[in-house]
Structure formats: C-alpha cells, structure tokens
PDB file of C-alpha atoms in Angstrom:
ATOM      1  CA  UNK A   1     -21.092  31.495  -2.070  1.00 43.00           C
ATOM      2  CA  UNK A   2     -19.812  29.126   0.621  1.00 48.00           C
ATOM      3  CA  UNK A   3     -22.638  27.579   2.577  1.00 48.00           C
ATOM      4  CA  UNK A   4     -22.332  27.502   6.352  1.00 47.00           C
ATOM      5  CA  UNK A   5     -24.079  24.211   7.034  1.00 54.00           C
ATOM      6  CA  UNK A   6     -22.450  21.817   9.521  1.00 57.00           C
ATOM      7  CA  UNK A   7     -21.630  19.402   6.675  1.00 65.00           C
ATOM      8  CA  UNK A   8     -19.649  22.030   4.806  1.00 72.00           C
ATOM      9  CA  UNK A   9     -17.600  22.845   7.912  1.00 81.00           C
ATOM     10  CA  UNK A  10     -16.710  19.165   8.237  1.00 85.00           C
ATOM     11  CA  UNK A  11     -15.816  19.000   4.540  1.00 83.00           C
ATOM     12  CA  UNK A  12     -13.699  22.136   4.928  1.00 86.00           C
ATOM     13  CA  UNK A  13     -11.768  20.571   7.809  1.00 90.00           C
ATOM     14  CA  UNK A  14     -11.314  17.394   5.768  1.00 90.00           C
ATOM     15  CA  UNK A  15     -10.067  19.440   2.815  1.00 90.00           C
ATOM     16  CA  UNK A  16      -7.525  21.195   5.050  1.00 92.00           C
ATOM     17  CA  UNK A  17      -6.290  17.821   6.327  1.00 92.00           C
ATOM     18  CA  UNK A  18      -5.948  16.492   2.770  1.00 92.00           C
ATOM     19  CA  UNK A  19      -4.116  19.625   1.668  1.00 92.00           C
ATOM     20  CA  UNK A  20      -1.767  19.189   4.649  1.00 93.00           C
ATOM     21  CA  UNK A  21      -0.975  15.630   3.583  1.00 92.00           C
ATOM     22  CA  UNK A  22      -0.267  16.841   0.044  1.00 93.00           C
ATOM     23  CA  UNK A  23       2.030  19.538   1.413  1.00 93.00           C
ATOM     24  CA  UNK A  24       3.929  17.090   3.642  1.00 93.00           C
ATOM     25  CA  UNK A  25       4.343  14.670   0.735  1.00 92.00           C
ATOM     26  CA  UNK A  26       5.493  17.380  -1.650  1.00 92.00           C
ATOM     27  CA  UNK A  27       2.497  16.898  -3.949  1.00 91.00           C
ATOM     28  CA  UNK A  28       1.474  20.021  -5.817  1.00 91.00           C
ATOM     29  CA  UNK A  29      -2.254  20.513  -6.153  1.00 90.00           C
ATOM     30  CA  UNK A  30      -2.999  21.781  -9.683  1.00 90.00           C
ATOM     31  CA  UNK A  31      -5.619  24.519 -10.104  1.00 90.00           C
ATOM     32  CA  UNK A  32      -7.965  22.229 -12.054  1.00 88.00           C
ATOM     33  CA  UNK A  33      -8.604  20.300  -8.815  1.00 85.00           C
ATOM     34  CA  UNK A  34     -10.463  23.346  -7.508  1.00 84.00           C
ATOM     35  CA  UNK A  35     -11.673  24.834 -10.774  1.00 86.00           C
ATOM     36  CA  UNK A  36     -14.290  22.247 -11.713  1.00 80.00           C
ATOM     37  CA  UNK A  37     -15.511  21.585  -8.175  1.00 83.00           C
ATOM     38  CA  UNK A  38     -18.464  23.656  -6.985  1.00 86.00           C
ATOM     39  CA  UNK A  39     -18.673  22.305  -3.418  1.00 87.00           C
ATOM     40  CA  UNK A  40     -16.214  21.560  -0.642  1.00 88.00           C
ATOM     41  CA  UNK A  41     -17.218  17.904  -0.894  1.00 89.00           C
ATOM     42  CA  UNK A  42     -16.272  17.822  -4.590  1.00 90.00           C
ATOM     43  CA  UNK A  43     -12.931  19.508  -3.844  1.00 90.00           C
ATOM     44  CA  UNK A  44     -12.243  16.905  -1.142  1.00 91.00           C
ATOM     45  CA  UNK A  45     -13.003  14.148  -3.611  1.00 92.00           C
ATOM     46  CA  UNK A  46     -10.657  15.650  -6.225  1.00 92.00           C
ATOM     47  CA  UNK A  47      -7.803  15.985  -3.713  1.00 92.00           C
ATOM     48  CA  UNK A  48      -8.393  12.399  -2.511  1.00 93.00           C
ATOM     49  CA  UNK A  49      -8.138  11.194  -6.134  1.00 93.00           C
ATOM     50  CA  UNK A  50      -4.856  13.109  -6.450  1.00 92.00           C
ATOM     51  CA  UNK A  51      -3.525  11.448  -3.282  1.00 93.00           C
ATOM     52  CA  UNK A  52      -4.589   8.008  -4.535  1.00 94.00           C
ATOM     53  CA  UNK A  53      -2.534   8.543  -7.703  1.00 93.00           C
ATOM     54  CA  UNK A  54       0.504   8.734  -5.419  1.00 91.00           C
ATOM     55  CA  UNK A  55      -0.581   5.771  -3.291  1.00 91.00           C
ATOM     56  CA  UNK A  56      -1.805   7.793  -0.310  1.00 91.00           C
ATOM     57  CA  UNK A  57      -5.136   8.460   1.365  1.00 89.00           C
ATOM     58  CA  UNK A  58      -6.371  10.566   4.271  1.00 87.00           C
ATOM     59  CA  UNK A  59      -5.423   7.814   6.726  1.00 89.00           C
ATOM     60  CA  UNK A  60      -1.814   7.458   5.542  1.00 89.00           C
ATOM     61  CA  UNK A  61       0.797   7.345   8.277  1.00 91.00           C
ATOM     62  CA  UNK A  62       3.886   9.591   8.320  1.00 92.00           C
ATOM     63  CA  UNK A  63       6.219   6.858   7.024  1.00 93.00           C
ATOM     64  CA  UNK A  64       4.084   6.390   3.887  1.00 93.00           C
ATOM     65  CA  UNK A  65       3.978  10.157   3.358  1.00 92.00           C
ATOM     66  CA  UNK A  66       7.767  10.372   3.773  1.00 94.00           C
ATOM     67  CA  UNK A  67       8.323   7.563   1.245  1.00 94.00           C
ATOM     68  CA  UNK A  68       6.150   9.324  -1.343  1.00 92.00           C
ATOM     69  CA  UNK A  69       7.967  12.606  -0.686  1.00 94.00           C
ATOM     70  CA  UNK A  70      11.343  10.920  -1.280  1.00 94.00           C
ATOM     71  CA  UNK A  71      10.042   9.311  -4.484  1.00 92.00           C
ATOM     72  CA  UNK A  72       8.705  12.639  -5.792  1.00 90.00           C
ATOM     73  CA  UNK A  73      11.987  14.385  -4.911  1.00 91.00           C
ATOM     74  CA  UNK A  74      13.969  11.678  -6.710  1.00 90.00           C
ATOM     75  CA  UNK A  75      11.777  12.059  -9.810  1.00 87.00           C
ATOM     76  CA  UNK A  76      12.322  15.834  -9.734  1.00 86.00           C
ATOM     77  CA  UNK A  77      16.089  15.366  -9.410  1.00 83.00           C
ATOM     78  CA  UNK A  78      16.245  12.898 -12.298  1.00 81.00           C
ATOM     79  CA  UNK A  79      14.009  15.114 -14.425  1.00 80.00           C
ATOM     80  CA  UNK A  80      16.827  17.584 -15.081  1.00 75.00           C
ATOM     81  CA  UNK A  81      19.461  14.976 -15.949  1.00 75.00           C
ATOM     82  CA  UNK A  82      20.169  14.352 -19.625  1.00 70.00           C
ATOM     83  CA  UNK A  83      20.970  10.630 -19.880  1.00 68.00           C
ATOM     84  CA  UNK A  84      22.744  11.072 -23.211  1.00 71.00           C
ATOM     85  CA  UNK A  85      25.565  12.957 -21.443  1.00 71.00           C
ATOM     86  CA  UNK A  86      26.483  10.062 -19.159  1.00 68.00           C
ATOM     87  CA  UNK A  87      29.825   8.507 -20.030  1.00 67.00           C
ATOM     88  CA  UNK A  88      29.690   4.750 -19.681  1.00 68.00           C
ATOM     89  CA  UNK A  89      33.395   3.878 -19.898  1.00 66.00           C
ATOM     90  CA  UNK A  90      36.080   4.568 -17.321  1.00 64.00           C
ATOM     91  CA  UNK A  91      39.141   6.717 -17.840  1.00 65.00           C
ATOM     92  CA  UNK A  92      42.447   5.385 -19.062  1.00 67.00           C
ATOM     93  CA  UNK A  93      45.309   5.634 -16.653  1.00 67.00           C
ATOM     94  CA  UNK A  94      48.152   7.895 -17.702  1.00 69.00           C
ATOM     95  CA  UNK A  95      51.724   6.778 -17.468  1.00 68.00           C
ATOM     96  CA  UNK A  96      53.790   9.348 -15.628  1.00 62.00           C
TER      97      UNK A  96
END
C-alpha cells in the first residue's frame, strides 16, 4: 500500500525525524495520529500538529526539546499527587 515515489521517501524520512523529536521530548504519539492518515504526508502533518501543541517544530534545537521534556516530566510527577493530602501548617515543638 505504500507508494515508492521519491516524494514518499522524503516524507518517510521527515516522519522519522519528527518521531525522533517526539521521542527525545518524551511526547507520546497516540494511535489516532496514524489511524486517520492515509499518506505519509498526512502522518507528517499530524505529528507536526502534535509537536506544535507542545511548542516544538521540526527545526527545534536540543535546548527547546529538553525544556519540553522537563515540563512533561513535571506534569507526570504532579499528576499522581493528591493536593488534598498536603498539610499546610508546621509541627508543634515538643517540650522534653
């Protein structure tokens, strides 16, 4: 089903580069990105849209990618914390 025209090879290489950026940034690519796209070009477009949601593009430098990765990791870490369990006051000191 994949066509072997020179344009599709270029799109395939571009898709691999975009997927590499997503991997480095810790962005998970959901299956629906591939599901609706019939061509490599459409898949590239969908992955680029996903990157743009995180403030990246295919020309992003490593420092931008690292910053997004740290932000995503922080969101994942805070996701499991129940804020209602945080005690706001300090402890009383005990007299010995």
